[in-house]
PDB file of C-alpha atoms in Angstrom:
ATOM      1  CA  MET A   2     -52.039  63.647 -65.080  1.00  0.00           C
ATOM      2  CA  LEU A   3     -55.297  64.739 -66.679  1.00  0.00           C
ATOM      3  CA  LEU A   4     -53.794  68.122 -67.555  1.00  0.00           C
ATOM      4  CA  PHE A   5     -50.708  66.425 -69.006  1.00  0.00           C
ATOM      5  CA  LEU A   6     -52.939  64.142 -71.076  1.00  0.00           C
ATOM      6  CA  ILE A   7     -55.042  66.998 -72.465  1.00  0.00           C
ATOM      7  CA  VAL A   8     -52.276  69.531 -73.051  1.00  0.00           C
ATOM      8  CA  PHE A   9     -49.433  67.307 -74.262  1.00  0.00           C
ATOM      9  CA  LEU A  10     -50.383  63.734 -75.161  1.00  0.00           C
ATOM     10  CA  ILE A  11     -53.658  64.239 -77.039  1.00  0.00           C
ATOM     11  CA  PRO A  12     -52.254  66.915 -79.414  1.00  0.00           C
ATOM     12  CA  VAL A  13     -49.184  64.772 -80.170  1.00  0.00           C
ATOM     13  CA  ALA A  14     -51.280  61.644 -80.741  1.00  0.00           C
ATOM     14  CA  SER A  15     -53.731  63.446 -83.021  1.00  0.00           C
ATOM     15  CA  HIS A  16     -50.926  65.020 -85.045  1.00  0.00           C
ATOM     16  CA  ALA A  17     -49.202  61.638 -85.347  1.00  0.00           C
ATOM     17  CA  ALA A  18     -52.394  60.186 -86.812  1.00  0.00           C
ATOM     18  CA  TRP A  19     -52.653  63.073 -89.296  1.00  0.00           C
ATOM     19  CA  TRP A  20     -48.932  62.864 -90.179  1.00  0.00           C
ATOM     20  CA  TYR A  21     -49.192  59.154 -90.918  1.00  0.00           C
ATOM     21  CA  TRP A  22     -51.434  59.862 -93.907  1.00  0.00           C
ATOM     22  CA  GLN A  23     -49.257  62.598 -95.405  1.00  0.00           C
ATOM     23  CA  PRO A  24     -47.218  61.826 -98.569  1.00  0.00           C
ATOM     24  CA  ASN A  25     -43.789  61.908 -96.914  1.00  0.00           C
ATOM     25  CA  ALA A  26     -40.600  60.898 -98.739  1.00  0.00           C
ATOM     26  CA  ALA A  27     -39.330  57.393 -97.978  1.00  0.00           C
ATOM     27  CA  ASP A  28     -35.738  58.594 -97.494  1.00  0.00           C
ATOM     28  CA  TRP A  29     -33.575  61.677 -97.993  1.00  0.00           C
ATOM     29  CA  ARG A  30     -32.369  60.562-101.446  1.00  0.00           C
ATOM     30  CA  ARG A  31     -35.897  60.527-102.832  1.00  0.00           C
ATOM     31  CA  ALA A  32     -37.059  63.664-101.032  1.00  0.00           C
ATOM     32  CA  ASP A  33     -37.625  66.947-102.865  1.00  0.00           C
ATOM     33  CA  TRP A  34     -35.029  69.541-101.775  1.00  0.00           C
ATOM     34  CA  THR A  35     -35.718  72.089-104.517  1.00  0.00           C
ATOM     35  CA  SER A  36     -36.724  75.714-104.075  1.00  0.00           C
ATOM     36  CA  ALA A  37     -40.280  76.261-102.871  1.00  0.00           C
ATOM     37  CA  LYS A  38     -40.303  79.586-104.807  1.00  0.00           C
ATOM     38  CA  LEU A  39     -40.927  81.642-101.680  1.00  0.00           C
ATOM     39  CA  LEU A  40     -38.189  84.166-102.500  1.00  0.00           C
ATOM     40  CA  PRO A  41     -37.772  86.246-105.659  1.00  0.00           C
ATOM     41  CA  ALA A  42     -34.518  85.925-107.579  1.00  0.00           C
ATOM     42  CA  ALA A  43     -31.831  87.824-105.676  1.00  0.00           C
ATOM     43  CA  ALA A  44     -30.812  89.701-108.828  1.00  0.00           C
ATOM     44  CA  ILE A  45     -34.201  91.421-109.046  1.00  0.00           C
ATOM     45  CA  GLU A  46     -34.393  92.145-105.295  1.00  0.00           C
ATOM     46  CA  PRO A  47     -32.206  95.251-104.808  1.00  0.00           C
ATOM     47  CA  GLU A  48     -32.754  95.851-101.090  1.00  0.00           C
ATOM     48  CA  ALA A  49     -31.162  93.972 -98.202  1.00  0.00           C
ATOM     49  CA  THR A  50     -33.293  91.188 -96.716  1.00  0.00           C
ATOM     50  CA  VAL A  51     -33.229  88.809 -93.757  1.00  0.00           C
ATOM     51  CA  HIS A  52     -35.435  85.716 -93.614  1.00  0.00           C
ATOM     52  CA  VAL A  53     -35.976  82.979 -91.057  1.00  0.00           C
ATOM     53  CA  PHE A  54     -37.580  79.760 -92.302  1.00  0.00           C
ATOM     54  CA  ALA A  55     -38.749  76.560 -90.619  1.00  0.00           C
ATOM     55  CA  ALA A  56     -39.884  73.286 -92.219  1.00  0.00           C
ATOM     56  CA  ARG A  57     -41.031  69.956 -90.864  1.00  0.00           C
ATOM     57  CA  VAL A  58     -38.284  67.353 -90.616  1.00  0.00           C
ATOM     58  CA  GLY A  59     -38.495  63.962 -92.283  1.00  0.00           C
ATOM     59  CA  HIS A  60     -40.025  60.611 -91.345  1.00  0.00           C
ATOM     60  CA  TRP A  61     -41.662  60.121 -87.936  1.00  0.00           C
ATOM     61  CA  ARG A  62     -39.737  63.062 -86.469  1.00  0.00           C
ATOM     62  CA  GLY A  63     -41.957  65.394 -88.446  1.00  0.00           C
ATOM     63  CA  ILE A  64     -44.691  64.578 -85.939  1.00  0.00           C
ATOM     64  CA  PHE A  65     -42.844  66.642 -83.368  1.00  0.00           C
ATOM     65  CA  ALA A  66     -40.310  68.938 -84.945  1.00  0.00           C
ATOM     66  CA  HIS A  67     -39.312  71.657 -87.393  1.00  0.00           C
ATOM     67  CA  HIS A  68     -35.849  72.415 -88.772  1.00  0.00           C
ATOM     68  CA  SER A  69     -35.073  76.147 -88.958  1.00  0.00           C
ATOM     69  CA  TRP A  70     -32.489  78.266 -90.792  1.00  0.00           C
ATOM     70  CA  ILE A  71     -31.547  81.877 -91.593  1.00  0.00           C
ATOM     71  CA  VAL A  72     -31.138  83.563 -94.981  1.00  0.00           C
ATOM     72  CA  VAL A  73     -29.526  86.962 -95.605  1.00  0.00           C
ATOM     73  CA  LYS A  74     -28.909  89.096 -98.682  1.00  0.00           C
ATOM     74  CA  GLU A  75     -26.929  92.323 -98.649  1.00  0.00           C
ATOM     75  CA  ARG A  76     -28.177  95.315-100.647  1.00  0.00           C
ATOM     76  CA  GLY A  77     -27.396  94.798-104.318  1.00  0.00           C
ATOM     77  CA  ALA A  78     -26.132  91.223-103.816  1.00  0.00           C
ATOM     78  CA  SER A  79     -26.755  88.767-106.629  1.00  0.00           C
ATOM     79  CA  ALA A  80     -27.354  85.763-104.342  1.00  0.00           C
ATOM     80  CA  TYR A  81     -28.824  84.810-100.994  1.00  0.00           C
ATOM     81  CA  THR A  82     -26.710  83.292 -98.226  1.00  0.00           C
ATOM     82  CA  ARG A  83     -28.248  80.523 -96.149  1.00  0.00           C
ATOM     83  CA  PHE A  84     -26.988  79.469 -92.717  1.00  0.00           C
ATOM     84  CA  ASP A  85     -28.164  76.331 -90.961  1.00  0.00           C
ATOM     85  CA  VAL A  86     -26.913  73.456 -88.814  1.00  0.00           C
ATOM     86  CA  VAL A  87     -27.161  69.785 -89.738  1.00  0.00           C
ATOM     87  CA  GLY A  88     -26.438  66.554 -87.913  1.00  0.00           C
ATOM     88  CA  TRP A  89     -23.613  65.174 -90.059  1.00  0.00           C
ATOM     89  CA  GLY A  90     -20.105  66.399 -90.854  1.00  0.00           C
ATOM     90  CA  ASN A  91     -19.397  70.005 -90.000  1.00  0.00           C
ATOM     91  CA  PRO A  92     -22.611  71.172 -88.296  1.00  0.00           C
ATOM     92  CA  VAL A  93     -22.699  74.802 -89.484  1.00  0.00           C
ATOM     93  CA  ARG A  94     -23.377  74.931 -93.229  1.00  0.00           C
ATOM     94  CA  VAL A  95     -23.399  77.847 -95.656  1.00  0.00           C
ATOM     95  CA  ASN A  96     -25.616  77.473 -98.725  1.00  0.00           C
ATOM     96  CA  HIS A  97     -26.066  73.778 -97.982  1.00  0.00           C
ATOM     97  CA  ARG A  98     -29.442  73.904 -99.770  1.00  0.00           C
ATOM     98  CA  GLU A  99     -31.495  76.413-101.744  1.00  0.00           C
ATOM     99  CA  ALA A 100     -32.272  79.519 -99.694  1.00  0.00           C
ATOM    100  CA  ASP A 101     -35.994  78.658 -99.688  1.00  0.00           C
ATOM    101  CA  GLY A 102     -35.562  74.951-100.373  1.00  0.00           C
ATOM    102  CA  ARG A 103     -37.925  72.256 -99.179  1.00  0.00           C
ATOM    103  CA  TRP A 104     -36.711  70.137 -96.273  1.00  0.00           C
ATOM    104  CA  PHE A 105     -37.319  66.408 -96.809  1.00  0.00           C
ATOM    105  CA  GLY A 106     -39.968  67.521 -99.288  1.00  0.00           C
ATOM    106  CA  ASN A 107     -41.752  69.756 -96.782  1.00  0.00           C
ATOM    107  CA  VAL A 108     -42.435  73.362 -97.822  1.00  0.00           C
ATOM    108  CA  PRO A 109     -40.795  75.918 -95.480  1.00  0.00           C
ATOM    109  CA  GLU A 110     -42.872  78.276 -93.382  1.00  0.00           C
ATOM    110  CA  PRO A 111     -41.728  81.929 -93.279  1.00  0.00           C
ATOM    111  CA  VAL A 112     -40.988  82.789 -89.648  1.00  0.00           C
ATOM    112  CA  ALA A 113     -39.522  86.280 -90.036  1.00  0.00           C
ATOM    113  CA  GLU A 114     -38.762  88.777 -92.792  1.00  0.00           C
ATOM    114  CA  ILE A 115     -36.822  92.038 -92.425  1.00  0.00           C
ATOM    115  CA  ARG A 116     -36.141  94.373 -95.341  1.00  0.00           C
ATOM    116  CA  GLY A 117     -34.330  97.548 -96.218  1.00  0.00           C
ATOM    117  CA  GLU A 118     -32.197  99.582 -93.861  1.00  0.00           C
ATOM    118  CA  ALA A 119     -33.150  97.509 -90.810  1.00  0.00           C
ATOM    119  CA  ALA A 120     -31.916  94.377 -92.586  1.00  0.00           C
ATOM    120  CA  GLU A 121     -28.687  96.123 -93.631  1.00  0.00           C
ATOM    121  CA  GLN A 122     -27.925  96.918 -90.007  1.00  0.00           C
ATOM    122  CA  MET A 123     -28.700  93.383 -88.842  1.00  0.00           C
ATOM    123  CA  ILE A 124     -26.786  91.357 -91.421  1.00  0.00           C
ATOM    124  CA  PRO A 125     -23.240  92.047 -90.093  1.00  0.00           C
ATOM    125  CA  ARG A 126     -24.419  91.127 -86.596  1.00  0.00           C
ATOM    126  CA  ILE A 127     -26.093  87.970 -87.903  1.00  0.00           C
ATOM    127  CA  ARG A 128     -22.873  86.935 -89.595  1.00  0.00           C
ATOM    128  CA  THR A 129     -20.971  87.589 -86.363  1.00  0.00           C
ATOM    129  CA  ALA A 130     -23.512  85.530 -84.408  1.00  0.00           C
ATOM    130  CA  VAL A 131     -23.086  82.637 -86.857  1.00  0.00           C
ATOM    131  CA  GLN A 132     -19.329  82.771 -86.331  1.00  0.00           C
ATOM    132  CA  SER A 133     -19.713  82.840 -82.547  1.00  0.00           C
ATOM    133  CA  TYR A 134     -21.931  79.746 -82.335  1.00  0.00           C
ATOM    134  CA  GLY A 135     -20.236  77.484 -79.820  1.00  0.00           C
ATOM    135  CA  TYR A 136     -21.136  74.079 -81.299  1.00  0.00           C
ATOM    136  CA  ALA A 137     -19.574  74.162 -84.749  1.00  0.00           C
ATOM    137  CA  ARG A 138     -17.250  71.170 -84.262  1.00  0.00           C
ATOM    138  CA  PRO A 139     -18.082  67.793 -85.837  1.00  0.00           C
ATOM    139  CA  GLY A 140     -19.839  65.617 -83.289  1.00  0.00           C
ATOM    140  CA  SER A 141     -21.261  68.531 -81.295  1.00  0.00           C
ATOM    141  CA  TYR A 142     -24.754  68.166 -82.792  1.00  0.00           C
ATOM    142  CA  LEU A 143     -27.423  66.355 -80.759  1.00  0.00           C
ATOM    143  CA  ALA A 144     -30.943  66.105 -82.174  1.00  0.00           C
ATOM    144  CA  TRP A 145     -32.532  65.994 -78.720  1.00  0.00           C
ATOM    145  CA  PRO A 146     -32.494  67.946 -76.505  1.00  0.00           C
ATOM    146  CA  GLY A 147     -29.777  69.974 -78.273  1.00  0.00           C
ATOM    147  CA  PRO A 148     -27.651  71.636 -79.470  1.00  0.00           C
ATOM    148  CA  ASN A 149     -29.214  71.231 -82.887  1.00  0.00           C
ATOM    149  CA  SER A 150     -30.377  73.341 -85.836  1.00  0.00           C
ATOM    150  CA  ASN A 151     -32.941  75.183 -83.734  1.00  0.00           C
ATOM    151  CA  SER A 152     -30.444  75.838 -80.942  1.00  0.00           C
ATOM    152  CA  PHE A 153     -28.294  77.510 -83.616  1.00  0.00           C
ATOM    153  CA  VAL A 154     -31.062  79.771 -84.917  1.00  0.00           C
ATOM    154  CA  GLN A 155     -32.126  80.619 -81.372  1.00  0.00           C
ATOM    155  CA  HIS A 156     -28.532  81.649 -80.672  1.00  0.00           C
ATOM    156  CA  VAL A 157     -28.675  84.089 -83.591  1.00  0.00           C
ATOM    157  CA  LEU A 158     -32.057  85.438 -82.461  1.00  0.00           C
ATOM    158  CA  SER A 159     -30.595  85.977 -78.989  1.00  0.00           C
ATOM    159  CA  GLU A 160     -27.578  87.824 -80.380  1.00  0.00           C
ATOM    160  CA  VAL A 161     -29.779  89.995 -82.628  1.00  0.00           C
ATOM    161  CA  PRO A 162     -32.932  90.530 -80.527  1.00  0.00           C
ATOM    162  CA  GLU A 163     -34.076  93.293 -82.892  1.00  0.00           C
ATOM    163  CA  LEU A 164     -35.327  90.491 -85.136  1.00  0.00           C
ATOM    164  CA  ARG A 165     -38.127  90.265 -82.543  1.00  0.00           C
ATOM    165  CA  GLN A 166     -39.339  86.877 -83.641  1.00  0.00           C
ATOM    166  CA  ALA A 167     -39.885  83.556 -81.877  1.00  0.00           C
ATOM    167  CA  LEU A 168     -39.258  80.178 -83.454  1.00  0.00           C
ATOM    168  CA  PRO A 169     -42.223  77.820 -83.821  1.00  0.00           C
ATOM    169  CA  PRO A 170     -43.082  75.890 -80.640  1.00  0.00           C
ATOM    170  CA  THR A 171     -42.169  72.731 -82.573  1.00  0.00           C
ATOM    171  CA  ALA A 172     -38.573  73.952 -83.053  1.00  0.00           C
ATOM    172  CA  ILE A 173     -37.276  71.377 -80.571  1.00  0.00           C
ATOM    173  CA  GLY A 174     -33.896  72.436 -79.228  1.00  0.00           C
ATOM    174  CA  LYS A 175     -34.614  76.163 -79.192  1.00  0.00           C
ATOM    175  CA  ASP A 176     -34.750  76.164 -75.381  1.00  0.00           C
ATOM    176  CA  TRP A 177     -31.643  74.010 -74.878  1.00  0.00           C
ATOM    177  CA  ARG A 178     -29.222  75.365 -72.276  1.00  0.00           C
ATOM    178  CA  GLU A 179     -25.775  73.875 -71.684  1.00  0.00           C
ATOM    179  CA  THR A 180     -25.523  75.552 -68.306  1.00  0.00           C
ATOM    180  CA  GLY A 181     -28.421  73.526 -66.927  1.00  0.00           C
ATOM    181  CA  LEU A 182     -30.634  75.683 -64.764  1.00  0.00           C
ATOM    182  CA  PHE A 183     -31.180  79.040 -66.448  1.00  0.00           C
ATOM    183  CA  SER A 184     -33.286  82.013 -65.486  1.00  0.00           C
ATOM    184  CA  GLY A 185     -33.224  85.344 -67.243  1.00  0.00           C
ATOM    185  CA  LEU A 186     -34.537  87.273 -70.203  1.00  0.00           C
ATOM    186  CA  THR A 187     -36.094  85.562 -73.202  1.00  0.00           C
ATOM    187  CA  PRO A 188     -34.079  85.676 -76.473  1.00  0.00           C
ATOM    188  CA  SER A 189     -36.102  88.689 -77.658  1.00  0.00           C
ATOM    189  CA  ARG A 190     -35.441  90.522 -74.349  1.00  0.00           C
ATOM    190  CA  THR A 191     -39.196  91.069 -73.991  1.00  0.00           C
ATOM    191  CA  GLY A 192     -39.902  88.682 -71.146  1.00  0.00           C
ATOM    192  CA  PHE A 193     -38.621  86.114 -68.670  1.00  0.00           C
ATOM    193  CA  GLN A 194     -37.534  82.506 -69.141  1.00  0.00           C
ATOM    194  CA  ALA A 195     -36.612  79.692 -66.764  1.00  0.00           C
ATOM    195  CA  SER A 196     -35.265  76.397 -68.094  1.00  0.00           C
ATOM    196  CA  LEU A 197     -33.553  73.179 -67.027  1.00  0.00           C
ATOM    197  CA  TYR A 198     -31.343  72.024 -69.943  1.00  0.00           C
ATOM    198  CA  GLY A 199     -34.252  72.772 -72.257  1.00  0.00           C
ATOM    199  CA  LEU A 200     -36.038  69.690 -70.912  1.00  0.00           C
ATOM    200  CA  ALA A 201     -38.438  71.619 -68.706  1.00  0.00           C
ATOM    201  CA  GLY A 202     -39.184  75.291 -68.381  1.00  0.00           C
ATOM    202  CA  ILE A 203     -41.447  78.246 -68.892  1.00  0.00           C
ATOM    203  CA  SER A 204     -41.226  81.419 -70.982  1.00  0.00           C
ATOM    204  CA  ILE A 205     -43.405  84.514 -70.687  1.00  0.00           C
ATOM    205  CA  GLY A 206     -42.726  87.358 -73.098  1.00  0.00           C
ATOM    206  CA  TRP A 207     -44.324  89.690 -75.593  1.00  0.00           C
ATOM    207  CA  VAL A 208     -42.566  88.061 -78.569  1.00  0.00           C
ATOM    208  CA  GLU A 209     -42.392  84.478 -77.274  1.00  0.00           C
ATOM    209  CA  GLY A 210     -45.849  84.480 -75.686  1.00  0.00           C
ATOM    210  CA  VAL A 211     -46.504  81.999 -72.878  1.00  0.00           C
ATOM    211  CA  GLU A 212     -44.789  78.630 -73.328  1.00  0.00           C
ATOM    212  CA  VAL A 213     -44.518  75.617 -71.044  1.00  0.00           C
ATOM    213  CA  ASN A 214     -41.806  73.203 -72.145  1.00  0.00           C
ATOM    214  CA  LEU A 215     -41.751  69.555 -71.082  1.00  0.00           C
ATOM    215  CA  LEU A 216     -39.148  67.235 -72.622  1.00  0.00           C
ATOM    216  CA  GLY A 217     -38.972  69.538 -75.641  1.00  0.00           C
ATOM    217  CA  LEU A 218     -42.732  69.577 -76.237  1.00  0.00           C
ATOM    218  CA  VAL A 219     -44.189  73.078 -75.955  1.00  0.00           C
ATOM    219  CA  ALA A 220     -47.723  74.153 -75.078  1.00  0.00           C
ATOM    220  CA  GLY A 221     -48.973  77.689 -74.570  1.00  0.00           C
ATOM    221  CA  PHE A 222     -50.382  80.661 -76.427  1.00  0.00           C
ATOM    222  CA  ASP A 223     -49.191  83.676 -78.376  1.00  0.00           C
ATOM    223  CA  LEU A 224     -49.903  87.146 -77.006  1.00  0.00           C
ATOM    224  CA  ARG A 225     -48.739  89.362 -79.861  1.00  0.00           C
ATOM    225  CA  SER A 226     -50.674  87.561 -82.610  1.00  0.00           C
ATOM    226  CA  PRO A 227     -53.312  85.478 -80.837  1.00  0.00           C
ATOM    227  CA  ALA A 228     -52.765  81.752 -81.328  1.00  0.00           C
ATOM    228  CA  LEU A 229     -52.563  78.467 -79.485  1.00  0.00           C
ATOM    229  CA  LYS A 230     -49.270  76.589 -79.289  1.00  0.00           C
ATOM    230  CA  LEU A 231     -49.794  72.839 -79.244  1.00  0.00           C
ATOM    231  CA  PRO A 232     -47.286  69.976 -79.135  1.00  0.00           C
ATOM    232  CA  GLY A 233     -47.056  68.325 -82.537  1.00  0.00           C
ATOM    233  CA  TRP A 234     -49.352  70.790 -84.289  1.00  0.00           C
ATOM    234  CA  GLY A 235     -47.322  73.886 -83.469  1.00  0.00           C
ATOM    235  CA  ARG A 236     -48.817  77.358 -83.723  1.00  0.00           C
ATOM    236  CA  ILE A 237     -52.537  77.495 -84.587  1.00  0.00           C
ATOM    237  CA  GLY A 238     -54.014  80.959 -85.023  1.00  0.00           C
ATOM    238  CA  VAL A 239     -53.537  84.291 -86.762  1.00  0.00           C
TER     239      VAL A 239
END
């Protein structure tokens, strides 16, 4: 109980206190959804690019969670294409918002960026992975424990492990498993993961680091780029 208090409850409580004083939008209508100017105009970016972004969600849920999405641009294309999943209507959306748009007013955090020939090779596989996502029907979205927006992005990362990037520990839903008890390789294929419906589990891998998941809250540390992973706060380090 003491370990649970120190590792899970205290970080969440402290982040909740910090979040309370942040200038969050009162509702989605009044939130800022405009571009955060993290990407150059596609017309002046000749090479192919792949980006993964994550931003805090709105209201009290921002204490715990990020929303993530994927952006691609083929070589010479005049526009970016954004893929993400939302909780209303048809879950899988294409260009639902600006490629680097704020989410409920929160500025996105770059999670991954691939450029050039490597991106060119990945983009067709990313598009195929988007098409193969198994929860694209209306009503199939579930904010907790999943499948949700982060379950979708994790699916793409699993189908294209060459991206070699882990979602933030606050991407609740990334570890969701419909099959219940799962044991096998991590999405990046660089380690081992065991999970029970994404409600409890452990991951150990070079890309994912060491993560202990309890009810969607993740604690652990990053091996590749040293950092702590704390519930609520997310990744703190290099």
